[in-house]
Amino acid sequence: MACVAVASLVRTIELEFLQYHPRPLVLHNHLISFNKELIQSFHQKLGFLISQLDEERINGVEAVKHLETKLRDLAFRVEDEIEFLVAHLYDIEEEDDVGIADLVLKEEKPQRDTDAEKATQPCVKLGQNFQTAMEEIEAIKEELLKIKNRDEVEERKTAHDVLQRSEVVSSQAQMVGKNDEFEIIKKLLTELGSKEKKVVSIIGMGGIGKTTLARQVYEDPSISIHFDVRAWVVASQLHNKRQMLIGLLNSISKQGNLEKSTNEDLALKLYQYLKRQRYMVVVDDVWSGEAWDDVSNCFPDDGNGSRVLLTTRLAEVANYSSSNSDFSHHMQLLDQRDSWDLFCEKAGKFCGAEFEIIGRPIVEKCKGLPLAIIVVAGLFSKLCTLNEWENVAKALDSSTTTTIAATCSKILSLSYNHLPHHLKACFLYLGVFPEDYAINANELVRLWSAEGLVKTSENENFDVVADRHIQELMDRNLILVSKWSCCGRKIKVFGVHDLLHAFCVKEAQKENLLHVVRENGSDFPQRCFRWVSIQSSNFDVSTLCYSSRSCRSFFCFSDNDISLNWEQFKLLRVFFFTSYLMYKNIVDFVHLRYLPPALDNQNIVKLFKAWNLQTLSICADDRNYLEFPQLQYFACLFMRGQSPKFVHQNLQCLSWLKPMRCTKEFFTLVPNVKKIRISGERRECNDCIENLVNLQQLERLYINANQWHFTSPNIVQINSHIALLKSLKRLRFQSNRFEWNGINVLCKLPRLEVLKLSGACVGKQWELPEDDKFCQLIVLKIGSTDLKDWEATGDHFPKLEHLSLFSCKKLKEIPSGFAEISKLKSIQLADCRPSVVASAEEIKEEQLDYLNNIVDVVVAERRGYSAYTRVSKPESDEYESDEA
């Protein structure tokens, strides 16, 4: 599996040789000018080849595996050669104490003969490396063409055999702990919806029991009576239209001479069989929209209540084929009681309390996944004595590979192999985090970008593409979302099921990508790897030196100090740590792309060599990091450096910007910024809004007006230029002290979805004129205010879904017109008067009259107000997040 290696190499080539502002040192040594056509050709062929290999791997061609290994090793070697060469050039220049500015000046001046002679050797070496790699690429390509031109008949036969085996296995399965879901599906098939044909989808991860549930429903007597005709077919990953049509026809009634019929004849015959019949057809294990399209036209709609039941691992397939979301059901993992019941049923020979003591911890490790429970129960069913159970339990608890791990891995591999190569790389990367780790989506996006795992087009940035990758992983049931953004549109935090996490780790280790250091210790492998994840507070740091040459990413989830000779890690690009106090004197890594917040600048040495730095958070900017053309996310509490000397196309996010830096000239040089956090004195913060108009792509803005200067006025009139930020989606003000009626100008923001006001406004009354409507607003959060009377109707907030009020101690009530907002889902209250709580409950009751019964009123347990309505733990305050 070469996806990570190739993605990383492709991005390295782009950064070092194909970007708009290459390293001055690379230009100075003529690495690009001497090899440009060769580099571009290699880059293009590399991307094409990985796509071809990925396609053949999905099609189940086993012979491709050794080609992938060849390509992986080639990619690793070429990337090493490139990055070591660049690092070596810095070593040479360092002898003369040459910095970035000196190199730029050299580039602008005619080169002396001695300089040209000095540049010749690395140019020639780089060209030779690429030429050798190009020949290897061509050889792999030729082998791949040979594979693609053979075994087509055998592949089709194999696919047919897989379909037959899948159907036999599913017919033998039994259902435990799924009674509620069983009744839900029956109801969707027989009771809900009109008489028109409906497609019902069962969605869930591999091994969760989709086919078992579908089979139990299919064979239920009440279903048999309700429908005139029933049919079952398995699509499978390697779906075959002809075999699916034949399977459906044979499922209805055994047919003869179907092999001589064309696909069109088969489709017509199936349509005619189902015409004017109330039918139920199950299409099991659908992996793509194409598989559904192959048979969907064969299902007539006679308005008699016919149903198609579809099972899939992919939410996107369900959305593509199903009638609507009301006819889709996501399967749930088993709880502990049902997990144990399933285990007992399958283990067979289970008896006695002694066996239960051993078995329950093993069942808990399966985390409610029916497949895992069935496999481990099958293993224990072959054991006869208590001693044998104990021995196997110890084996399962050890770090060695077990039958359950191997079997579940096969199932997980089906989902994994079906991923596009870019998603394979992104999914494997999740193995660097500890098990059950809460993964911050924004942080992960920046890590993926730094590793080169996200490929973008000209019209999309890394954030958009990476967010789409996360959504795709969720749709494939490969991640478990634990927190959404306040507007419910974006995944903020997620986890990975233990079985899937173990799969990621194992696969990454197999590909020489990852080494994990855990608390229980592990022998350090005497081989190279790219990512190291420290999850232990006590280990021998000297063992890291064995692979420091190849290590690209260093993750530490320990709070203990780690003392390493960082100069040995010459190729390090990601330096991730969760404790600010652990690291001192972070050296000037040549290839560094990601550095999380450091406690102060004493922790890091000048980073003038890190030309491709993308993420940086520091206390003060002693040098101008904005000169780095790849910088995307920059947070600096005291920015003292100068503006960039060029139009910075890649900068996406600026945090803790001071108003004095928010000049028109500065924003003109960073036109693509989408997120900005400004902190400073009230009037200065308000004045600088006028200059933000130059950022026409700005989507998120957070202005924190502090009170350091006592001369600032008590009330500030909001700068009307804010209405010109036409792309703004999220806006947060804190301590700005605007007039309530003055912020009505914000309704002119056409795309505003989230508005958060914390101590932002002063005054007793907020009155919204009839024509001032927040047409796109989804989330409104108001806090720390002396607002007393709020006059508004539902028409002012037609799309509002979430209202949050905290520390609004003088507010009398929520406007009664909010009961007319059809999309309202939740009202969260904290430190508000009883009358506000009562008005929220009245809104909830009135919403019931509109048949909108999803409004949730939540009151935080603060200052005695918990008795007024249901008490629930409020969502964490997003004001602590780095998002506006």
PDB file of C-alpha atoms in Angstrom, residues 1-3 47-61 64 68 71 144 237 416-425:
ATOM      1  CA  MET A   1       0.000   0.000   0.000  1.00  0.00           C
ATOM      2  CA  ALA A   2       1.808   3.029  -1.338  1.00  0.00           C
ATOM      3  CA  CYS A   3      -0.780   5.771  -0.836  1.00  0.00           C
ATOM      4  CA  GLY A  47       0.118  10.770  -9.479  1.00  0.00           C
ATOM      5  CA  PHE A  48      -1.282   8.859 -12.448  1.00  0.00           C
ATOM      6  CA  LEU A  49       0.323   5.578 -11.424  1.00  0.00           C
ATOM      7  CA  ILE A  50      -0.989   5.572  -7.854  1.00  0.00           C
ATOM      8  CA  SER A  51      -4.511   6.111  -9.216  1.00  0.00           C
ATOM      9  CA  GLN A  52      -4.137   3.136 -11.549  1.00  0.00           C
ATOM     10  CA  LEU A  53      -2.758   0.910  -8.816  1.00  0.00           C
ATOM     11  CA  ASP A  54      -5.567   1.930  -6.502  1.00  0.00           C
ATOM     12  CA  GLU A  55      -8.187   1.069  -9.110  1.00  0.00           C
ATOM     13  CA  GLU A  56      -6.748  -2.413  -9.651  1.00  0.00           C
ATOM     14  CA  ARG A  57      -6.458  -3.005  -5.910  1.00  0.00           C
ATOM     15  CA  ILE A  58     -10.159  -2.211  -5.459  1.00  0.00           C
ATOM     16  CA  ASN A  59     -10.932  -4.682  -8.239  1.00  0.00           C
ATOM     17  CA  GLY A  60      -9.256  -7.385  -6.182  1.00  0.00           C
ATOM     18  CA  VAL A  61      -6.180  -7.987  -8.328  1.00  0.00           C
ATOM     19  CA  VAL A  64      -0.836  -5.506  -7.732  1.00  0.00           C
ATOM     20  CA  GLU A  68       2.556  -1.243  -4.586  1.00  0.00           C
ATOM     21  CA  LEU A  71       6.241   2.037  -5.602  1.00  0.00           C
ATOM     22  CA  LEU A 144       0.682  -3.008 -14.308  1.00  0.00           C
ATOM     23  CA  GLN A 237     -18.036  -4.669  -3.494  1.00  0.00           C
ATOM     24  CA  TYR A 416     -10.429   0.080   3.875  1.00  0.00           C
ATOM     25  CA  ASN A 417      -9.577  -1.312   0.439  1.00  0.00           C
ATOM     26  CA  HIS A 418     -12.624   0.358  -1.037  1.00  0.00           C
ATOM     27  CA  LEU A 419     -11.426   3.796   0.041  1.00  0.00           C
ATOM     28  CA  PRO A 420      -9.862   6.060  -2.601  1.00  0.00           C
ATOM     29  CA  HIS A 421      -6.093   6.266  -2.119  1.00  0.00           C
ATOM     30  CA  HIS A 422      -6.267   9.769  -0.605  1.00  0.00           C
ATOM     31  CA  LEU A 423      -8.753   8.581   2.034  1.00  0.00           C
ATOM     32  CA  LYS A 424      -6.649   5.498   2.750  1.00  0.00           C
ATOM     33  CA  ALA A 425      -3.753   7.740   3.718  1.00  0.00           C
TER      34      ALA A 425
END
